[in-house]
Coordinates of C-alpha atoms in Angstrom, one line a residue:
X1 CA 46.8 -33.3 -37.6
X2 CA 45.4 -36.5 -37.8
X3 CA 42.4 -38.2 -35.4
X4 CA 40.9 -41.9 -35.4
X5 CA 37.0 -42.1 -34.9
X6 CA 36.0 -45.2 -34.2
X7 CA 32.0 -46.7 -34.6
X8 CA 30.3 -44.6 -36.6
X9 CA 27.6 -46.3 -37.1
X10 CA 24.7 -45.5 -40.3
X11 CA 22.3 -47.7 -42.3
X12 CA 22.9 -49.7 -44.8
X13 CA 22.1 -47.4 -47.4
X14 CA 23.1 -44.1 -46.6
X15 CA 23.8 -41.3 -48.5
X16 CA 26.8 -40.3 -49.7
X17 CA 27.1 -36.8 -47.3
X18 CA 25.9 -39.0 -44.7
X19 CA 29.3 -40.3 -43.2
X20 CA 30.9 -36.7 -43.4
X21 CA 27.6 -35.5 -41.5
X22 CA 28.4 -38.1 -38.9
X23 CA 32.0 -37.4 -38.1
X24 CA 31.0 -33.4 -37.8
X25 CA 28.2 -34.9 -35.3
X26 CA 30.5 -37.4 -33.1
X27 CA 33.4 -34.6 -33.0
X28 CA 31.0 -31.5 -32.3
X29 CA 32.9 -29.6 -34.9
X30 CA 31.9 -26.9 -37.6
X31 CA 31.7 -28.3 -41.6
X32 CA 34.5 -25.8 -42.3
X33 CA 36.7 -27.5 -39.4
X34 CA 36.6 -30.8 -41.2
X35 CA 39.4 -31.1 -44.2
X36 CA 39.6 -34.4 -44.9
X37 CA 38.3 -38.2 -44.0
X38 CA 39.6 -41.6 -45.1
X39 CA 37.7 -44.6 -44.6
X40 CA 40.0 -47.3 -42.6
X41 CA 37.8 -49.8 -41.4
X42 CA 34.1 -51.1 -42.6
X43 CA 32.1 -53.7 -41.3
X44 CA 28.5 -54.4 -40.6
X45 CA 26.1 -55.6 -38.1
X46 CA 23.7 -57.7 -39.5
X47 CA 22.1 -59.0 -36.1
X48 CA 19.0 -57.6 -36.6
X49 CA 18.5 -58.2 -40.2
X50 CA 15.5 -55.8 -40.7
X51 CA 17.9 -52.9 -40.0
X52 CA 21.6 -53.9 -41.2
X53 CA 24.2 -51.1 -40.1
X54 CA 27.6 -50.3 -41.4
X55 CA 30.1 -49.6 -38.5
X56 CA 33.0 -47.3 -39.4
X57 CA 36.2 -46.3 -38.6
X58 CA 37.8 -43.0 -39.9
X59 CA 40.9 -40.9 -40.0
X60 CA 40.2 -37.4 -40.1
X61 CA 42.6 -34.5 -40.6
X62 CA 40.9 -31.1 -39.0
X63 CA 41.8 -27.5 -39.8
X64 CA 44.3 -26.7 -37.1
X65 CA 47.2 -28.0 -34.9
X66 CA 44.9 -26.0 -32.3
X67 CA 41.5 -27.7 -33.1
X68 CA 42.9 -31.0 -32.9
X69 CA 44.8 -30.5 -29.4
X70 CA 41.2 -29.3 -28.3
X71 CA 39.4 -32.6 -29.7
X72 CA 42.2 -34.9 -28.0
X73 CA 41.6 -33.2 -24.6
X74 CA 37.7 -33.7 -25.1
X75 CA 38.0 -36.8 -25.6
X76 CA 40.7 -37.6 -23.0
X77 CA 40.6 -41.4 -22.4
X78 CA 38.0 -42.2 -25.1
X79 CA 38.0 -45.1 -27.6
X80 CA 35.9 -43.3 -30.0
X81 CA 38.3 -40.7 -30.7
X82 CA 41.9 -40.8 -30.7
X83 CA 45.1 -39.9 -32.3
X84 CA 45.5 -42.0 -35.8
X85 CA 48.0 -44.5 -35.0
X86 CA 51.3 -45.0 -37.2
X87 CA 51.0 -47.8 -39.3
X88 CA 54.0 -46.8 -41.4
X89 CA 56.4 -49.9 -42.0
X90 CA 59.9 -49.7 -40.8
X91 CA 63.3 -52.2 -41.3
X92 CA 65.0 -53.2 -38.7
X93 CA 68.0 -52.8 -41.2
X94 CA 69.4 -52.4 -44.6
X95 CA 72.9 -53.9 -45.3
X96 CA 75.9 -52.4 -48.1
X97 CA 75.4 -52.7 -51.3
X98 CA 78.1 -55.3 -51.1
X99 CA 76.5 -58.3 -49.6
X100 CA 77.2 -60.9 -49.3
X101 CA 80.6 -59.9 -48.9
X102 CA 83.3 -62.5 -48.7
X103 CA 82.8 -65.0 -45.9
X104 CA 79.1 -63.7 -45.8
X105 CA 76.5 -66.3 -46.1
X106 CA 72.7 -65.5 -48.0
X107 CA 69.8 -66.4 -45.7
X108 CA 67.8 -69.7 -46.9
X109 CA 63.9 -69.6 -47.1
X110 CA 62.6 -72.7 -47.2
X111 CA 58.9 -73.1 -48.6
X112 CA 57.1 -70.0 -50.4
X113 CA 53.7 -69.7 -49.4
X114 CA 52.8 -66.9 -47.1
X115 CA 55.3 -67.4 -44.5
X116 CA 57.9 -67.7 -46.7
X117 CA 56.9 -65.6 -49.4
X118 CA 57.0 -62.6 -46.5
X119 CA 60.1 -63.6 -45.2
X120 CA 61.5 -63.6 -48.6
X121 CA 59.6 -60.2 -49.5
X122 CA 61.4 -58.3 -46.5
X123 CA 64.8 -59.9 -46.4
X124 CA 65.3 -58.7 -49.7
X125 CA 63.5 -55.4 -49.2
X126 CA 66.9 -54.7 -46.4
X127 CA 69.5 -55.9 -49.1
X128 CA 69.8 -59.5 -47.6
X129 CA 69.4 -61.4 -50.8
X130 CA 67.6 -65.0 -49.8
X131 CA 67.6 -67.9 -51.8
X132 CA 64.3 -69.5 -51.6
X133 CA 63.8 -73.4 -51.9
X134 CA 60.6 -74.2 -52.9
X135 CA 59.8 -78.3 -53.4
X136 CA 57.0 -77.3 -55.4
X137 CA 56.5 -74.9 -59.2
X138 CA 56.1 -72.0 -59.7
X139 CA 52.3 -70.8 -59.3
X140 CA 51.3 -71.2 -62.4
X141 CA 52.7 -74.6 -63.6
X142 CA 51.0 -75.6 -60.0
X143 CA 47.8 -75.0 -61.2
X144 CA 47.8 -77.1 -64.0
X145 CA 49.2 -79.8 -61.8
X146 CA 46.3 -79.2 -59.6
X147 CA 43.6 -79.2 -62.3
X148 CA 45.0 -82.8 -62.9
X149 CA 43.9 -84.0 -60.0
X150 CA 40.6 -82.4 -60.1
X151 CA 39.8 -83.2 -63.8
X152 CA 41.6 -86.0 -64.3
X153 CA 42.4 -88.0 -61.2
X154 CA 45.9 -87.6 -61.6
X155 CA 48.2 -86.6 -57.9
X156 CA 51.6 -85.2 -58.5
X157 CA 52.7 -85.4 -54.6
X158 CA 55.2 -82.7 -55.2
X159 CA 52.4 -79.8 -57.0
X160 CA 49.3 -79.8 -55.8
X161 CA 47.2 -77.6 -53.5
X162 CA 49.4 -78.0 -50.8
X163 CA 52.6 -77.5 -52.3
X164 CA 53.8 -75.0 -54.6
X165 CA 54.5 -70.7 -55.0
X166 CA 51.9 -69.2 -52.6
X167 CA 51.3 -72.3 -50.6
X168 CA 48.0 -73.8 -49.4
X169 CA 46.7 -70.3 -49.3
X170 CA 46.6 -70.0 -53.0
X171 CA 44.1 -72.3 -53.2
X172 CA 41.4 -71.2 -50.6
X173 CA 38.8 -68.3 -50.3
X174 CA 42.1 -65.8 -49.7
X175 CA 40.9 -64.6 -46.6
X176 CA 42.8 -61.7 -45.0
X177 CA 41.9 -61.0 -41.9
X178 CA 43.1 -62.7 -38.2
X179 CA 42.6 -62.6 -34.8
X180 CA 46.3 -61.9 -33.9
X181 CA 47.7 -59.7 -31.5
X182 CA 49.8 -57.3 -34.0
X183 CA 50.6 -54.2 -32.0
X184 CA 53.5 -53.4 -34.7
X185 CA 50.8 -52.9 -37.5
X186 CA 52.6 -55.9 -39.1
X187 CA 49.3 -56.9 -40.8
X188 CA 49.1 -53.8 -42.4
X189 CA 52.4 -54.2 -44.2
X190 CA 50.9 -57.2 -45.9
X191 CA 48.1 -55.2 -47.1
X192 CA 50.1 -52.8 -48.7
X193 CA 52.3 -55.0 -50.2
X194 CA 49.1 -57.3 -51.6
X195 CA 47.5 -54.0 -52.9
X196 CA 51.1 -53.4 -54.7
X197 CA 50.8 -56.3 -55.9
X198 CA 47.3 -56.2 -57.8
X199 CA 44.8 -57.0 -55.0
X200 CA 41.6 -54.5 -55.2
X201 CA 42.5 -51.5 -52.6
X202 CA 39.2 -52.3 -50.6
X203 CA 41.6 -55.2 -48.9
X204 CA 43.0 -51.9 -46.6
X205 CA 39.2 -51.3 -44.7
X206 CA 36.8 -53.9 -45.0
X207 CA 36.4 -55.8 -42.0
X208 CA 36.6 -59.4 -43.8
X209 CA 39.1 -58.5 -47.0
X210 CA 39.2 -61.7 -49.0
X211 CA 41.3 -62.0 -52.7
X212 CA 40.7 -65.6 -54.0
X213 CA 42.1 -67.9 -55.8
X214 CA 42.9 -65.8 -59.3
X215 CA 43.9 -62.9 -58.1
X216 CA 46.7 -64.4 -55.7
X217 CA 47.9 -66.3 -59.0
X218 CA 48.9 -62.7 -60.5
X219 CA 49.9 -61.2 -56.9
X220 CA 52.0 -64.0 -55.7
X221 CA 54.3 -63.8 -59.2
X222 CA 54.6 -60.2 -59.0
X223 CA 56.3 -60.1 -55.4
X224 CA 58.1 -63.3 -56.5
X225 CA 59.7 -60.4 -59.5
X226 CA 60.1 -57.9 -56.7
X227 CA 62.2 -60.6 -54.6
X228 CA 64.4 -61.1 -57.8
X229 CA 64.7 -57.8 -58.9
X230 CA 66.3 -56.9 -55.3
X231 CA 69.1 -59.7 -55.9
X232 CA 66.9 -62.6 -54.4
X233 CA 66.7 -65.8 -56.0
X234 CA 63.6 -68.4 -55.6
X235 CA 64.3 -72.3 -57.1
X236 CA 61.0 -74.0 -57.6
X237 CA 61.4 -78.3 -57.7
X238 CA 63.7 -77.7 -55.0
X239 CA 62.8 -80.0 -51.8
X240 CA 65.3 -79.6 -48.3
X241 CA 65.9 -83.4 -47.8
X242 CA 68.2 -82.8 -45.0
X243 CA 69.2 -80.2 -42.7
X244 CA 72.8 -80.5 -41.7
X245 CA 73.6 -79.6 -38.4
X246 CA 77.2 -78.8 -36.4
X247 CA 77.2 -78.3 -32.7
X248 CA 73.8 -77.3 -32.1
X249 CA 74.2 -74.9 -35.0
X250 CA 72.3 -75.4 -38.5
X251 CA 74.9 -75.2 -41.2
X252 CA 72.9 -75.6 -44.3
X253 CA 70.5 -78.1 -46.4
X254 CA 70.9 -81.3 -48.5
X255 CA 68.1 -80.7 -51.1
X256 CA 66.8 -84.3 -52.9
X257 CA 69.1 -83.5 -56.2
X258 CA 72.2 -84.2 -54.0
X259 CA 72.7 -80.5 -54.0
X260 CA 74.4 -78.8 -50.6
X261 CA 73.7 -75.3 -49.8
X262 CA 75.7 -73.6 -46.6
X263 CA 73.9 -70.9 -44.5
X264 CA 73.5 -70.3 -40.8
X265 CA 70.6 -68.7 -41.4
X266 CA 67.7 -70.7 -42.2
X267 CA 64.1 -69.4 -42.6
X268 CA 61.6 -72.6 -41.9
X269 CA 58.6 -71.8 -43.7
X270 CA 57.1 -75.4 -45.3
X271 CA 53.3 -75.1 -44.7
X272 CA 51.5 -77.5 -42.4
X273 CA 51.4 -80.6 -45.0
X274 CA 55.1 -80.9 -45.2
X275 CA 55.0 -84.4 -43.3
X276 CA 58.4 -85.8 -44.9
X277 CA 60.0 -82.4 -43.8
X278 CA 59.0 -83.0 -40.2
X279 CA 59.8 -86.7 -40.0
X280 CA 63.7 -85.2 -41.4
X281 CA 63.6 -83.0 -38.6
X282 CA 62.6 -84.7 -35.7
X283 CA 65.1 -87.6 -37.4
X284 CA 68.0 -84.9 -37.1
X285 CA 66.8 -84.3 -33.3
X286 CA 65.0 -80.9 -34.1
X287 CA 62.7 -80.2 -30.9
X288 CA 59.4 -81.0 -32.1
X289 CA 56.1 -81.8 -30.3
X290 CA 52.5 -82.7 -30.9
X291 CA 49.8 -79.7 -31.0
X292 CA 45.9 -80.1 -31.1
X293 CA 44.1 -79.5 -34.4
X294 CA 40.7 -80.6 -35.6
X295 CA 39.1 -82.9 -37.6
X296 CA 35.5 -83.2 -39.4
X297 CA 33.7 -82.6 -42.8
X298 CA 32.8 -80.2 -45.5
X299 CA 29.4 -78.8 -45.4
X300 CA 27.7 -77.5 -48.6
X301 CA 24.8 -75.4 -48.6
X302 CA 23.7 -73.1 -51.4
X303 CA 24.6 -69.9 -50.6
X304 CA 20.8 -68.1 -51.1
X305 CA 20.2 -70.2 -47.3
X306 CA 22.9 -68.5 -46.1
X307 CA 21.7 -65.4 -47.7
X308 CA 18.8 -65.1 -46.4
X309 CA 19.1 -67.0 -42.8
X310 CA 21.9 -63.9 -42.2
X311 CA 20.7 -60.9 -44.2
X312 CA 17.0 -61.8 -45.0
X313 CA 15.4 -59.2 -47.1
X314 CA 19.2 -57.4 -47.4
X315 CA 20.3 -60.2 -49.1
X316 CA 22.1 -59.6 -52.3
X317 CA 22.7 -56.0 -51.3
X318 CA 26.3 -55.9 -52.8
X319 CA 27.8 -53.6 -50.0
X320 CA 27.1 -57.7 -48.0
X321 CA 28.1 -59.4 -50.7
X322 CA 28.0 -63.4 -50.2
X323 CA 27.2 -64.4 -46.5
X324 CA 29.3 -66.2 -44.4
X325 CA 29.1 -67.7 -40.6
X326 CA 31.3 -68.7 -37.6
X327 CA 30.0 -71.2 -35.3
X328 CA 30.4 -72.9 -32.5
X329 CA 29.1 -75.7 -30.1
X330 CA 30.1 -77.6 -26.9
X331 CA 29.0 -80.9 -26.5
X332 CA 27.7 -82.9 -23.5
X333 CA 30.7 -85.0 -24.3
X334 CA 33.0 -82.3 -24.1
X335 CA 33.8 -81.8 -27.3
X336 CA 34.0 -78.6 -29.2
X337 CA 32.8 -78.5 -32.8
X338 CA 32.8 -75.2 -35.1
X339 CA 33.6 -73.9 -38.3
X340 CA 36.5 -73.6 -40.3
X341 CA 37.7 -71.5 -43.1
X342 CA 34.1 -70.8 -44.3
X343 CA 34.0 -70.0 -48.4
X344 CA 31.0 -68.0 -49.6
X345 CA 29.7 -68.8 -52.8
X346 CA 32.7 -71.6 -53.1
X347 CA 33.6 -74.7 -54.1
X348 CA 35.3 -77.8 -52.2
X349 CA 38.5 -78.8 -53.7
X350 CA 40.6 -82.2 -53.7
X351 CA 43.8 -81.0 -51.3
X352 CA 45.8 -84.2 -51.0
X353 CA 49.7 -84.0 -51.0
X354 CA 50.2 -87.8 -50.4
X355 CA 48.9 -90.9 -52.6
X356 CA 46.3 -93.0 -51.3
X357 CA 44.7 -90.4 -49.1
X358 CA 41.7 -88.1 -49.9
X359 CA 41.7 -84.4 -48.0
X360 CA 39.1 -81.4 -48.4
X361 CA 39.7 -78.1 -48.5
X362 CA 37.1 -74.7 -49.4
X363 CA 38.4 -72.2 -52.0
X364 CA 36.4 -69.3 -53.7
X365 CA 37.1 -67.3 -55.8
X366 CA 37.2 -62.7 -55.3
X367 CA 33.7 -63.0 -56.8
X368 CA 32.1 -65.4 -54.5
X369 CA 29.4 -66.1 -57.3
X370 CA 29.3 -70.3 -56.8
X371 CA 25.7 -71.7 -55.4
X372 CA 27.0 -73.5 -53.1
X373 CA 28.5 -71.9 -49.3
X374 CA 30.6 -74.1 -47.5
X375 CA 32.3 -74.8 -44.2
X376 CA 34.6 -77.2 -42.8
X377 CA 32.4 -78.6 -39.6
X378 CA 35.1 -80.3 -37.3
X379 CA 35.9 -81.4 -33.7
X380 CA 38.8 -80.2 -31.5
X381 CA 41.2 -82.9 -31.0
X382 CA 44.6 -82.7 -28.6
X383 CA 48.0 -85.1 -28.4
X384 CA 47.1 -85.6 -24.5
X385 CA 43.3 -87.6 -25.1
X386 CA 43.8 -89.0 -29.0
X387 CA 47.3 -89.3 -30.1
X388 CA 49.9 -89.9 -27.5
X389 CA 52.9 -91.2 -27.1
X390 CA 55.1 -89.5 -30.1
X391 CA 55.3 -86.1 -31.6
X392 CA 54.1 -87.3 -34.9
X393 CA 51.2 -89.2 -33.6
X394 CA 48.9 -86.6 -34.9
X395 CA 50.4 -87.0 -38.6
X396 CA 49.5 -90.4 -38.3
X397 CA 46.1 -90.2 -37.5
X398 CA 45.6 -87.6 -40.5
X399 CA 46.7 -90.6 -42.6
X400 CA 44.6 -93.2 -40.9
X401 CA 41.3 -90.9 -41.6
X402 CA 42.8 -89.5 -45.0
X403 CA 43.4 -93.4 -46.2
X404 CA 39.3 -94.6 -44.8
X405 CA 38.3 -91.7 -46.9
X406 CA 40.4 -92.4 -50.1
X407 CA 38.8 -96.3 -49.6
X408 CA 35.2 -95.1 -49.1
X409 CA 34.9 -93.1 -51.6
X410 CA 36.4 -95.7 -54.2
X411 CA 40.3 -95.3 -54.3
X412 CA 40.3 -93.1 -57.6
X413 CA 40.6 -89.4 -55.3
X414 CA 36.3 -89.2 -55.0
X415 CA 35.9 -88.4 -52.0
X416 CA 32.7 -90.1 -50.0
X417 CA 30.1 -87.9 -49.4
X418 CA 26.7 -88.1 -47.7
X419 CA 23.2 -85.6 -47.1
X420 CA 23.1 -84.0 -44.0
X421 CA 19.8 -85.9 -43.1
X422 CA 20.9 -89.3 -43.7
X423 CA 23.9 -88.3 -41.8
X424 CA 22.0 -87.3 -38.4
X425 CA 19.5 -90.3 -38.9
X426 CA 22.5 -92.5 -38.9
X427 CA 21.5 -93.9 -42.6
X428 CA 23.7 -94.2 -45.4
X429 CA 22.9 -92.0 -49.0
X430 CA 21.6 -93.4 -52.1
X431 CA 21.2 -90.4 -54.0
X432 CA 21.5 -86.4 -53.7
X433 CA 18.8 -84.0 -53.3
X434 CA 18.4 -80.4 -54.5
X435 CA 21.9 -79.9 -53.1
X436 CA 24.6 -80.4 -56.1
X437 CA 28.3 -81.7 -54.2
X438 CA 30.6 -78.9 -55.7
X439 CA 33.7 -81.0 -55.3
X440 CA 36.0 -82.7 -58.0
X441 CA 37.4 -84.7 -59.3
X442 CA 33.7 -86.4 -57.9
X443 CA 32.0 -87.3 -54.8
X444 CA 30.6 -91.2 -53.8
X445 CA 27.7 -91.3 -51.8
X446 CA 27.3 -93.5 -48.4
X447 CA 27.7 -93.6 -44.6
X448 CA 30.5 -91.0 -43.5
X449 CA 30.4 -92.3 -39.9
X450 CA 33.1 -95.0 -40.2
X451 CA 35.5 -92.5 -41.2
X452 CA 35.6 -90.2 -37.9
X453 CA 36.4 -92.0 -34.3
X454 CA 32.2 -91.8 -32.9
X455 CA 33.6 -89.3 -30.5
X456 CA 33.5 -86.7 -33.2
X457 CA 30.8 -88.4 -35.5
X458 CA 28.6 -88.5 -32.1
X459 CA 29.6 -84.2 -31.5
X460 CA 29.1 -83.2 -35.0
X461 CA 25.3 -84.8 -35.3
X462 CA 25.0 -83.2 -31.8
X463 CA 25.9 -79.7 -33.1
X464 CA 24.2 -79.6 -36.7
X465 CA 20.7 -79.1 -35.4
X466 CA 22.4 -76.5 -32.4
X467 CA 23.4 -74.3 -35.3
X468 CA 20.2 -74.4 -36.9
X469 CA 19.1 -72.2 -34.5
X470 CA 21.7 -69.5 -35.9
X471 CA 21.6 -70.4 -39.3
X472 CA 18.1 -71.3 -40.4
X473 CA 18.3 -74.1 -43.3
X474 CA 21.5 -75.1 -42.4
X475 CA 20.6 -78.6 -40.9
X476 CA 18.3 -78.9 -44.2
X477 CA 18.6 -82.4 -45.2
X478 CA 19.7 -82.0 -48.5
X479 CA 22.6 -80.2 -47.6
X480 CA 26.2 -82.4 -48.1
X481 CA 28.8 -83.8 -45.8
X482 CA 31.9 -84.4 -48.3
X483 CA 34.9 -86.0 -46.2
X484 CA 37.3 -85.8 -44.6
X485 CA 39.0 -82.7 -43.6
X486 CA 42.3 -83.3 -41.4
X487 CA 44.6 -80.4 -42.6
X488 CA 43.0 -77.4 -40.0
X489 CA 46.5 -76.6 -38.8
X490 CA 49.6 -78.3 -38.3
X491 CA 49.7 -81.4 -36.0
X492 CA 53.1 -80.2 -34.9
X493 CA 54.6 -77.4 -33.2
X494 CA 58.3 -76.7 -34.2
X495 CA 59.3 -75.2 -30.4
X496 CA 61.3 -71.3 -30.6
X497 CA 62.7 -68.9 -28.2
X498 CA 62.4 -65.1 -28.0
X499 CA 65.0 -64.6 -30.9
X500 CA 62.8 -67.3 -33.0
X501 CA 65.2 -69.6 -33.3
X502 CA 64.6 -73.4 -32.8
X503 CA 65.3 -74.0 -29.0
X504 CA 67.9 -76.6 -29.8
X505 CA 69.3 -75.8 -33.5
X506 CA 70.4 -72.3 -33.6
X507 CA 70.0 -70.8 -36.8
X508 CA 66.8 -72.0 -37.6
X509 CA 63.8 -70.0 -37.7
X510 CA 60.6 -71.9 -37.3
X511 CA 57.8 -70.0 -38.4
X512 CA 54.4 -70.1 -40.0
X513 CA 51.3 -72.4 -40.0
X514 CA 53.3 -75.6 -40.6
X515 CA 55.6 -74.7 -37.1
X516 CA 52.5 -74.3 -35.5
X517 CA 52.7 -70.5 -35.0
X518 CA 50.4 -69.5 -37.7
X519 CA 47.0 -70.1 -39.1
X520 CA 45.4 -68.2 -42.6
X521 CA 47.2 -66.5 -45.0
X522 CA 47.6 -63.1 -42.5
X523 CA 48.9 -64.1 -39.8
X524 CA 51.3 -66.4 -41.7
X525 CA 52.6 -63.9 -43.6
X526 CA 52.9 -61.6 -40.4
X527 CA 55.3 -64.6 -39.2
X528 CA 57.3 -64.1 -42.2
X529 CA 58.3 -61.2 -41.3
X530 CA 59.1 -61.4 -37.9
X531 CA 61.5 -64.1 -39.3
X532 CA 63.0 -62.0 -41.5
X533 CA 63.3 -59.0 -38.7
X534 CA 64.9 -61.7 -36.6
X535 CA 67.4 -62.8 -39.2
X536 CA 67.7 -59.5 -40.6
X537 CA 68.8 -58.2 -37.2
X538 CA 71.4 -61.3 -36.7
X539 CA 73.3 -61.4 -39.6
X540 CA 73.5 -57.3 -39.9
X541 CA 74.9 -57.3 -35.9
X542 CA 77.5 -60.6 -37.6
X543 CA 78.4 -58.1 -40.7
X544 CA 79.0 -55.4 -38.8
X545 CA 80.5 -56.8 -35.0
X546 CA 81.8 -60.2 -37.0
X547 CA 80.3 -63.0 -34.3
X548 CA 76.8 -65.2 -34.9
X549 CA 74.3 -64.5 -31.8
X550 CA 73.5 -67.8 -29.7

């Protein structure tokens, strides 16, 4: 006896009766007719700032079988009110306590950040037992190799924010919310597992749930337990160097100690900075091809512009918490340029995997206290117009522009940086204004514009002012440009059928951001466990009917 209300909208501040009032309103329905409400969903509309609303979604339970039958044929065809949906996780599967039996083969994950981590989580949640191979450490020995490079300059290629338990993810604003089409309530499978992990239980309704960057630390070694404590087994330092193949039919990996593990089940999972890994595979005739992704900046601003230019006299209300934009522009040269993984009240990191090369990334932390807001600002790019000819053109342009930027900004992992106004007046910086760069290990100031091709340097200085007109302050010209952000989403797609399976190597899975199928922590970790339903759902039909599905 349970209904969905959808929209309720009230101010800002309400009162605490308020909501209750509201659903007795929207249903027509006496006070002693209404037993019980659960928030599901909260979001605001800030579009008029002088009167910010809250918009929510509830899940009632009324007095009677009989009232609620009534309410459903009121409301007949309605999207305000409607049966609460099931959101209740179910396997596909659960094998014998025996596996792996004799002649039975564990699954292989390779790669442990969302994707992975999911795939991991669910496989041995239905008694499948994976072994995970993760080239980098574990989450917390990754840290301190990532606070080398920040505070000391120092890159270890094979632990860093790209690499590592948890995966790129770990190191960003921990958003958890996407845009995917998730009709089997996937997504909230994550959230309950995240939440049983240690993330705050507000991650089930708000409309933007974020964790950051210490509380994934805690969360990501807690499921990592969980995976072990089911008769999984996870290998940090452990990097796939070859993936040996027999007839069309992946047989198991070659990892870099000389090591051979045998499996016909293998769970792809590497992240989209896994370039080595994707030259190995398209060397071993894996179909691979080139996908768009963008290219651009890091834009800081301090986050009281931000503030105020969305919420204005609301801002600071703590229900709003730290502001935070989506934009977008089209250019007269047919470009697109918008933002990218905005972090409120964050900081912009060093996210290199590869020597030589200087990368940006966001990251905040669940507090989103920094000054400074920023925003990757970058341009659309596709294999067709700027990197034909070879499915790993687009890697090689990402080096090209990673490489200018490690140059520029001195070869010692600074990256070059320059104020938004000397950017659009086409004038190099000499020195910062009010704005302080947030980024370590260190920032060099000069002219960004020989870094990007001048398609993209010629659309961003286009679209700056254009979203000044959203975002008041935000082409101040104190603000900084830090490049160069390349790592948006994979430049590869990793092609799959309908059973997720590589269309050319059956038994392996493809999934995730760095297979092109993913992009945030969500809907990578949806992926994850697709892959795991899809492998799950093979190797239970081989234990039980004996035969491996095409």
């Amino acid at each position: 006896m349970a209904l969905r209300i959808n929209d309720i909208k009230l101010p800002l501040d309400h009162g605490d009766a308020d909501l209750s009032n509201a659903v007795l309103v929207a249903l027509g329905i006496p006070e002693h007719d209404l037993r019980g409400l659960q928030v599901v969903r909260r979001a605001y509309d800030a579009r008029k700032k002088s009167a910010i609303q809250l918009i929510y979604n509830v899940d009632v339970v009324v007095a009677t079988a009989i009232v609620e039958q009534e309410l459903l044929a009121r409301f007949a065809g309605s999207k305000t009110v409607m049966p609460c949906p099931d959101t209740t996780y179910r396997f596909v599967g659960k094998a014998d306590a025996s596996f792996p039996d004799v002649g039975q083969q564990r699954p292989l994950v390779i790669g442990f950040g969302p994707c992975g981590l999911f795939a991991a989580l669910v496989l041995a949640q239905m008694g499948l037992k994976p072994l995970v191979l993760e080239r980098g450490q574990d989450v917390r020995t990754r840290t301190q190799d990532t606070w080398g490079l920040w505070r000391k300059n120092t890159l270890d290629t094979e632990s860093n924010v790209q690499f590592g338990e948890g995966g790129a993810g770990t190191f960003s604003d921990g958003k958890l919310y996407s845009q995917i089409k998730d009709r089997f309530h996937y997504g909230r499978k994550v959230l309950t597992e995240f939440t049983k992990a240690g993330a705050p239980e507000e991650i089930l309704f708000v409309s933007k749930p974020h964790i950051g960057t210490f509380k994934l630390v805690t969360m990501v070694e807690k499921m990592r337990a969980e995976i072990i404590a089911l008769g999984g087994e996870v290998r940090f330092g452990s990097r796939v160097e070859h993936l040996l193949i027999a007839e069309g039919q992946a047989t198991g990996v070659t990892l870099a100690s000389g090591l051979t593990l045998a499996s016909r089940y293998i769970v792809l999972a590497v992240g989209h900075s896994a370039r080595d890994t994707f030259q190995m595979l398209f060397d071993a005739g894996v179909t691979i091809e080139a996908k768009p992704f963008s290219i651009g900046f890091r834009i800081e601003h301090p986050q009281s512009v931000i503030d105020q230019a969305r919420f204005g006299n609301f801002a600071g209300h703590p229900i709003l918490g730290a502001a935070d934009y989506k934009l977008v522009h089209h250019c007269r040269n047919g470009r697109s340029v918008y933002s990218f993984c905005m972090c409120p009240g964050g900081t912009v990191v060093a996210a290199t995997s590869e020597a030589g090369c200087v990368v940006t990334n966001g990251m905040s932390q669940y507090s989103r206290n920094e000054r400074n807001a920023n925003a990757a600002i970058v341009v659309g790019i596709d294999p067709d117009r700027d990197y034909p000819g070879h499915p790993l053109a687009g890697i090689a342009l990402q080096r090209r522009l990673e490489a200018q930027a490690f140059a520029d900004g001195g070869a010692t992992y600074e990256a070059p940086a320059q104020l938004v106004g000397d950017f659009l007046s086409g004038r190099a910086s000499t020195a910062l204004g009010s704005v302080t760069p947030s980024y370590k290990p260190g920032v060099r100031l000069g002219d960004l514009s020989q870094i990007l091709p001048p398609f993209a340097v010629a659309a961003i200085r286009e679209a700056i002012p254009e979203f000044n007109k959203q975002i008041a302050g935000f082409a101040m010209p104190d603000a900084i440009l830090t490049a160069v952000e390349t790592r948006t989403s994979s430049p590869v797609c990793i092609r799959r059928n309908d059973t997720y399976q590589s269309i050319n190597t059956c038994g392996l899975y493809p999934g995730g951001e760095g297979a092109g199928y993913a992009g945030g922590i969500l809907s990578a970790a949806v992926d994850g466990i697709r892959l795991a339903e899809a492998v799950g759902m093979d190797l239970l039909a081989v234990a039980r009917d004996g035969s491996k599905s095409a």
